[in-house]
Amino acid sequence: MRHLAVYLMLQLGGNDSPSKEDITKALSAVGVESDAESLDKLVAGLDGKSVEELMEAGKELLATFGGGGGGGGAAAAGGGDAAPSAAAKEEEKEEEVEMDLAGGMDMFGGESGGGGGDY
């Protein structure tokens, strides 16, 4: 995938036919090694093709996969009055309780003031 990405970037940058050396040089510039075997296959398969041709061929291949993605689940049937549902939601809310520690602890469990702690 990295080889293809660099190939396409080089083409978009003006290099109509990036070579193996061009791709290897671009990858090494950002500290990524290239795999010679997969790079050979890629360059052989893409030699002389433009970005537009590759995109069009890719769209045709995607069409063969179909579009079955399982959709979303069905919505639940509304079985009556919505008011009880709202009341149930209110009951679920928990009231937040604040504790006054009088400055006795910090968030890491040590004494307040930052003295003598591990952090």
PDB file of C-alpha atoms in Angstrom:
ATOM      1  CA  MET A   1       0.000   0.000   0.000  1.00  0.00           C
ATOM      2  CA  ARG A   2       2.823   2.391   0.821  1.00  0.00           C
ATOM      3  CA  HIS A   3       4.372   1.814  -2.601  1.00  0.00           C
ATOM      4  CA  LEU A   4       1.102   2.596  -4.360  1.00  0.00           C
ATOM      5  CA  ALA A   5       0.560   5.727  -2.262  1.00  0.00           C
ATOM      6  CA  VAL A   6       4.025   7.035  -3.129  1.00  0.00           C
ATOM      7  CA  TYR A   7       3.571   6.119  -6.798  1.00  0.00           C
ATOM      8  CA  LEU A   8       0.341   8.119  -6.942  1.00  0.00           C
ATOM      9  CA  MET A   9       1.844  11.065  -5.047  1.00  0.00           C
ATOM     10  CA  LEU A  10       4.791  11.159  -7.445  1.00  0.00           C
ATOM     11  CA  GLN A  11       2.411  11.132 -10.413  1.00  0.00           C
ATOM     12  CA  LEU A  12       0.305  13.893  -8.919  1.00  0.00           C
ATOM     13  CA  GLY A  13       3.528  15.832  -8.328  1.00  0.00           C
ATOM     14  CA  GLY A  14       4.356  15.771 -12.018  1.00  0.00           C
ATOM     15  CA  ASN A  15       6.336  12.554 -12.509  1.00  0.00           C
ATOM     16  CA  ASP A  16       4.328  10.830 -15.254  1.00  0.00           C
ATOM     17  CA  SER A  17       6.078   7.475 -14.891  1.00  0.00           C
ATOM     18  CA  PRO A  18       7.728   7.009 -11.469  1.00  0.00           C
ATOM     19  CA  SER A  19      10.513   4.431 -11.441  1.00  0.00           C
ATOM     20  CA  LYS A  20      11.421   1.968  -8.689  1.00  0.00           C
ATOM     21  CA  GLU A  21      14.266   4.276  -7.759  1.00  0.00           C
ATOM     22  CA  ASP A  22      11.918   7.279  -7.485  1.00  0.00           C
ATOM     23  CA  ILE A  23       9.607   5.372  -5.153  1.00  0.00           C
ATOM     24  CA  THR A  24      12.478   3.984  -3.061  1.00  0.00           C
ATOM     25  CA  LYS A  25      14.026   7.451  -2.762  1.00  0.00           C
ATOM     26  CA  ALA A  26      10.719   9.026  -1.678  1.00  0.00           C
ATOM     27  CA  LEU A  27      10.118   6.313   0.926  1.00  0.00           C
ATOM     28  CA  SER A  28      13.643   6.500   2.320  1.00  0.00           C
ATOM     29  CA  ALA A  29      13.302  10.285   2.630  1.00  0.00           C
ATOM     30  CA  VAL A  30      10.720   9.681   5.362  1.00  0.00           C
ATOM     31  CA  GLY A  31      12.516   6.717   6.931  1.00  0.00           C
ATOM     32  CA  VAL A  32      10.472   3.900   5.366  1.00  0.00           C
ATOM     33  CA  GLU A  33      12.070   0.879   3.741  1.00  0.00           C
ATOM     34  CA  SER A  34      10.676  -0.524   0.517  1.00  0.00           C
ATOM     35  CA  ASP A  35      10.143  -4.181  -0.330  1.00  0.00           C
ATOM     36  CA  ALA A  36      11.927  -4.838  -3.636  1.00  0.00           C
ATOM     37  CA  GLU A  37       9.713  -7.778  -4.677  1.00  0.00           C
ATOM     38  CA  SER A  38       6.373  -6.039  -4.153  1.00  0.00           C
ATOM     39  CA  LEU A  39       7.758  -2.818  -5.649  1.00  0.00           C
ATOM     40  CA  ASP A  40       8.789  -4.707  -8.805  1.00  0.00           C
ATOM     41  CA  LYS A  41       5.275  -6.140  -9.162  1.00  0.00           C
ATOM     42  CA  LEU A  42       3.672  -2.740  -8.606  1.00  0.00           C
ATOM     43  CA  VAL A  43       5.826  -0.885 -11.114  1.00  0.00           C
ATOM     44  CA  ALA A  44       5.343  -3.622 -13.723  1.00  0.00           C
ATOM     45  CA  GLY A  45       1.571  -3.458 -13.291  1.00  0.00           C
ATOM     46  CA  LEU A  46       1.316   0.329 -13.290  1.00  0.00           C
ATOM     47  CA  ASP A  47       3.940   1.234 -15.864  1.00  0.00           C
ATOM     48  CA  GLY A  48       2.657   3.891 -18.239  1.00  0.00           C
ATOM     49  CA  LYS A  49      -0.772   4.278 -16.600  1.00  0.00           C
ATOM     50  CA  SER A  50      -2.084   7.623 -15.419  1.00  0.00           C
ATOM     51  CA  VAL A  51      -3.852   8.354 -12.151  1.00  0.00           C
ATOM     52  CA  GLU A  52      -7.099   8.815 -14.054  1.00  0.00           C
ATOM     53  CA  GLU A  53      -6.813   5.365 -15.656  1.00  0.00           C
ATOM     54  CA  LEU A  54      -6.058   3.755 -12.309  1.00  0.00           C
ATOM     55  CA  MET A  55      -9.001   5.455 -10.609  1.00  0.00           C
ATOM     56  CA  GLU A  56     -11.392   4.406 -13.373  1.00  0.00           C
ATOM     57  CA  ALA A  57     -10.186   0.813 -13.243  1.00  0.00           C
ATOM     58  CA  GLY A  58     -10.575   0.870  -9.464  1.00  0.00           C
ATOM     59  CA  LYS A  59     -14.172   2.071  -9.719  1.00  0.00           C
ATOM     60  CA  GLU A  60     -14.994  -0.775 -12.094  1.00  0.00           C
ATOM     61  CA  LEU A  61     -13.463  -3.306  -9.690  1.00  0.00           C
ATOM     62  CA  LEU A  62     -15.412  -1.882  -6.758  1.00  0.00           C
ATOM     63  CA  ALA A  63     -18.656  -2.323  -8.672  1.00  0.00           C
ATOM     64  CA  THR A  64     -17.996  -6.076  -8.874  1.00  0.00           C
ATOM     65  CA  PHE A  65     -17.906  -6.372  -5.079  1.00  0.00           C
ATOM     66  CA  GLY A  66     -21.552  -5.419  -4.652  1.00  0.00           C
ATOM     67  CA  GLY A  67     -22.932  -3.146  -2.043  1.00  0.00           C
ATOM     68  CA  GLY A  68     -24.291  -5.470   0.620  1.00  0.00           C
ATOM     69  CA  GLY A  69     -23.257  -3.886   3.842  1.00  0.00           C
ATOM     70  CA  GLY A  70     -25.975  -5.133   6.120  1.00  0.00           C
ATOM     71  CA  GLY A  71     -27.765  -1.816   6.641  1.00  0.00           C
ATOM     72  CA  GLY A  72     -28.877  -0.685  10.052  1.00  0.00           C
ATOM     73  CA  GLY A  73     -31.192  -2.351  12.497  1.00  0.00           C
ATOM     74  CA  ALA A  74     -34.923  -1.707  12.336  1.00  0.00           C
ATOM     75  CA  ALA A  75     -36.354   0.982  14.559  1.00  0.00           C
ATOM     76  CA  ALA A  76     -38.354  -0.184  17.544  1.00  0.00           C
ATOM     77  CA  ALA A  77     -42.093   0.221  17.261  1.00  0.00           C
ATOM     78  CA  GLY A  78     -43.561   3.023  19.328  1.00  0.00           C
ATOM     79  CA  GLY A  79     -45.921   1.193  21.605  1.00  0.00           C
ATOM     80  CA  GLY A  80     -47.933   3.992  23.131  1.00  0.00           C
ATOM     81  CA  ASP A  81     -47.366   7.085  25.209  1.00  0.00           C
ATOM     82  CA  ALA A  82     -43.899   8.629  25.191  1.00  0.00           C
ATOM     83  CA  ALA A  83     -44.277  10.247  28.628  1.00  0.00           C
ATOM     84  CA  PRO A  84     -43.368   7.120  30.658  1.00  0.00           C
ATOM     85  CA  SER A  85     -40.169   6.828  28.657  1.00  0.00           C
ATOM     86  CA  ALA A  86     -39.182  10.380  29.572  1.00  0.00           C
ATOM     87  CA  ALA A  87     -39.955   9.693  33.226  1.00  0.00           C
ATOM     88  CA  ALA A  88     -37.795   6.567  33.155  1.00  0.00           C
ATOM     89  CA  LYS A  89     -34.886   8.570  31.763  1.00  0.00           C
ATOM     90  CA  GLU A  90     -35.189  11.088  34.560  1.00  0.00           C
ATOM     91  CA  GLU A  91     -35.005   8.305  37.141  1.00  0.00           C
ATOM     92  CA  GLU A  92     -31.850   6.936  35.542  1.00  0.00           C
ATOM     93  CA  LYS A  93     -29.955  10.183  36.057  1.00  0.00           C
ATOM     94  CA  GLU A  94     -27.779   9.983  39.113  1.00  0.00           C
ATOM     95  CA  GLU A  95     -27.155  13.021  41.209  1.00  0.00           C
ATOM     96  CA  GLU A  96     -23.496  13.904  41.425  1.00  0.00           C
ATOM     97  CA  VAL A  97     -22.249  14.074  44.997  1.00  0.00           C
ATOM     98  CA  GLU A  98     -19.429  16.443  45.844  1.00  0.00           C
ATOM     99  CA  MET A  99     -17.159  15.668  48.759  1.00  0.00           C
ATOM    100  CA  ASP A 100     -15.204  18.296  50.602  1.00  0.00           C
ATOM    101  CA  LEU A 101     -11.812  16.846  51.379  1.00  0.00           C
ATOM    102  CA  ALA A 102     -10.631  20.126  52.885  1.00  0.00           C
ATOM    103  CA  GLY A 103      -7.556  20.011  50.673  1.00  0.00           C
ATOM    104  CA  GLY A 104      -6.438  16.713  52.200  1.00  0.00           C
ATOM    105  CA  MET A 105      -5.733  14.854  48.964  1.00  0.00           C
ATOM    106  CA  ASP A 106      -4.753  15.626  45.424  1.00  0.00           C
ATOM    107  CA  MET A 107      -5.917  13.681  42.376  1.00  0.00           C
ATOM    108  CA  PHE A 108      -3.022  11.208  42.718  1.00  0.00           C
ATOM    109  CA  GLY A 109      -3.830  10.328  46.317  1.00  0.00           C
ATOM    110  CA  GLY A 110      -1.017  12.278  47.939  1.00  0.00           C
ATOM    111  CA  GLU A 111      -1.010  15.201  50.310  1.00  0.00           C
ATOM    112  CA  SER A 112      -1.996  18.525  48.796  1.00  0.00           C
ATOM    113  CA  GLY A 113       0.696  21.066  48.181  1.00  0.00           C
ATOM    114  CA  GLY A 114       2.896  18.796  46.075  1.00  0.00           C
ATOM    115  CA  GLY A 115       5.509  18.182  48.725  1.00  0.00           C
ATOM    116  CA  GLY A 116       7.011  14.744  49.220  1.00  0.00           C
ATOM    117  CA  GLY A 117       4.931  12.868  46.622  1.00  0.00           C
ATOM    118  CA  ASP A 118       6.109  10.481  43.975  1.00  0.00           C
ATOM    119  CA  TYR A 119       4.907  12.786  41.236  1.00  0.00           C
TER     120      TYR A 119
END
